[in-house]
Short mmCIF file of C-alpha atoms in Angstrom, two decimals:
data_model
loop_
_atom_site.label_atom_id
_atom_site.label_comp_id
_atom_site.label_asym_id
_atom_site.label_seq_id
_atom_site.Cartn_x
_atom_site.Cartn_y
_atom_site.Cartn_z
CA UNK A 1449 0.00 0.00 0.00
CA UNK A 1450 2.85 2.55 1.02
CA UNK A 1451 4.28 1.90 -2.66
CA UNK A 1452 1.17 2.56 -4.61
CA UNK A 1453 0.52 5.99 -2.09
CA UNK A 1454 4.41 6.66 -2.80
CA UNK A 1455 3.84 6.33 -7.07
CA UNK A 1456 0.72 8.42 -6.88
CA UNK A 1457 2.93 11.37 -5.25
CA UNK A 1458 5.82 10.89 -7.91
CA UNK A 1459 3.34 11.33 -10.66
CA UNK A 1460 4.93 13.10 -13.64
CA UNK A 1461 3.16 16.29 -15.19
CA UNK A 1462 3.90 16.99 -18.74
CA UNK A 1463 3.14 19.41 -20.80
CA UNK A 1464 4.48 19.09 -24.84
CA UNK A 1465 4.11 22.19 -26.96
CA UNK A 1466 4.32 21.76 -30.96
CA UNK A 1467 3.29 23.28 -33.58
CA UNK A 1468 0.83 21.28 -35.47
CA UNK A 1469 1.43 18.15 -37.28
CA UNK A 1470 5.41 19.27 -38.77
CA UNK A 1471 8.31 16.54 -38.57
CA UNK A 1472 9.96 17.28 -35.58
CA UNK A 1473 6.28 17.84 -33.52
CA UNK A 1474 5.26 13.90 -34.39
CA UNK A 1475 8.97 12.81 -33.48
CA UNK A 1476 8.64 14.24 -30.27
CA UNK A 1477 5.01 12.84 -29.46
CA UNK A 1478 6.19 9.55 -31.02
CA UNK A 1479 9.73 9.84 -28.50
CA UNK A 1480 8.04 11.11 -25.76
CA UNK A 1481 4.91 8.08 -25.75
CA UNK A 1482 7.62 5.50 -26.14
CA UNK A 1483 9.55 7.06 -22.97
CA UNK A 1484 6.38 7.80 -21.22
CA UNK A 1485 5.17 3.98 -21.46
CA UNK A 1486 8.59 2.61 -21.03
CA UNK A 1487 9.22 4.22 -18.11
CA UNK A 1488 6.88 6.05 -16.22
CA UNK A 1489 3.96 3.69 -17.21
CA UNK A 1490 0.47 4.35 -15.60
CA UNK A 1491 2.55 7.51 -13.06
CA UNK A 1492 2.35 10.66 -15.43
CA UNK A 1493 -0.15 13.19 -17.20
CA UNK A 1494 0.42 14.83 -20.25
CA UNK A 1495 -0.94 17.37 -22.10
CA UNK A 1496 -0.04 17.81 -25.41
CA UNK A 1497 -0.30 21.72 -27.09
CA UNK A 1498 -0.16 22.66 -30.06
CA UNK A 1499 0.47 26.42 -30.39
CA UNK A 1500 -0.76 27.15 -33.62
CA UNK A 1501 -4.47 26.44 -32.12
CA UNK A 1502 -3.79 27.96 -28.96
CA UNK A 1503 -0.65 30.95 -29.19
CA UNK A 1504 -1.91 32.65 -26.40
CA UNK A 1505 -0.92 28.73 -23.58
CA UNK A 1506 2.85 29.52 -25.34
CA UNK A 1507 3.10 33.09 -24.62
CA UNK A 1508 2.07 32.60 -21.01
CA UNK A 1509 4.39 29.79 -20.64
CA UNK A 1510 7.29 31.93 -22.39
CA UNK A 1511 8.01 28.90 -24.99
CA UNK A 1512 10.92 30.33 -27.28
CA UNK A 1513 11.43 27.06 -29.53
CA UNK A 1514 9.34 23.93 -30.72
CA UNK A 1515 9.00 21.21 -29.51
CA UNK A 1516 9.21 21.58 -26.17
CA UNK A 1517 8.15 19.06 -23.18
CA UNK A 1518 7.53 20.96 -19.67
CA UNK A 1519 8.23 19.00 -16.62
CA UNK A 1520 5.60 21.22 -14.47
CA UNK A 1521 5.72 18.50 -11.45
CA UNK A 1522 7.49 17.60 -9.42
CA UNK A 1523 9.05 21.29 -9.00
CA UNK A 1524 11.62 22.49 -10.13
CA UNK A 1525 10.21 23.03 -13.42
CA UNK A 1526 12.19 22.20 -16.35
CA UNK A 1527 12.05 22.77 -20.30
CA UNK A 1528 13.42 19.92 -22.20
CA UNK A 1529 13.71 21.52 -26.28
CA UNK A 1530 13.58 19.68 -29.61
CA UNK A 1531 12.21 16.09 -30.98
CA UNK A 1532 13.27 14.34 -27.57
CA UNK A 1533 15.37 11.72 -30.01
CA UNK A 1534 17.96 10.90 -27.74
CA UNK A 1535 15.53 9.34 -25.51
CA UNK A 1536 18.46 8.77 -22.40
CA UNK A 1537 18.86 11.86 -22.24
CA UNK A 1538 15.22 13.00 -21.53
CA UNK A 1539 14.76 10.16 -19.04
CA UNK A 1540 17.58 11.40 -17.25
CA UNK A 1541 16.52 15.31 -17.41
CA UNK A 1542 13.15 14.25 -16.15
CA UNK A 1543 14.06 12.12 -13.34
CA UNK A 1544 14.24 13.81 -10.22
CA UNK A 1545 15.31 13.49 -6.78
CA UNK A 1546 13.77 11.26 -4.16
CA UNK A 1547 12.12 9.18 -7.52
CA UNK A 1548 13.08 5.30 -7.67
CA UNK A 1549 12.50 3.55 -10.88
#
């Protein structure tokens, strides 16, 4: 019970900006599912948007280049930029301390 209560606290919240349906936007969402259910399976949210419908989420959120995933929990937030191809790296920039795979 302790390790289900401990999962539900390390749940991952993503957000991934693109900008419609270009190249690099579908590598990221296709990198970024695989990594999602590889790793963090069944202990993350995302929330995929895609600026062209929606400029004004981007602004607010001060996104300067696309793609680009937004670990928004746990704090400290962090901005991971591009197609999220090298897929160790991105596991290891959104890992975080006091999270056990």
């Amino acid at each position: 019970l302790m390790n289900i209560k401990k999962a539900r606290n390390n749940k991952l919240v993503l957000s991934l900006y693109v900008a419609g349906k270009n190249i690099k936007s579908i590598a990221a969402m296709k990198n970024l599912n695989y990594i999602c259910n590889e790793v963090y399976k069944g202990m993350y949210k995302l929330e995929v948007i895609d600026i062209l419908k929606n400029p004004k989420l981007a602004r607010l959120n001060q996104i300067l280049a696309i793609p680009t995933l937004i670990r928004n929990l746990p704090l400290p937030r962090k901005n991971i930029i591009g197609d999220l191809s090298n897929r160790e790296l991105v596991i290891a920039e959104l890992k975080y301390n006091g999270y056990s795979q």
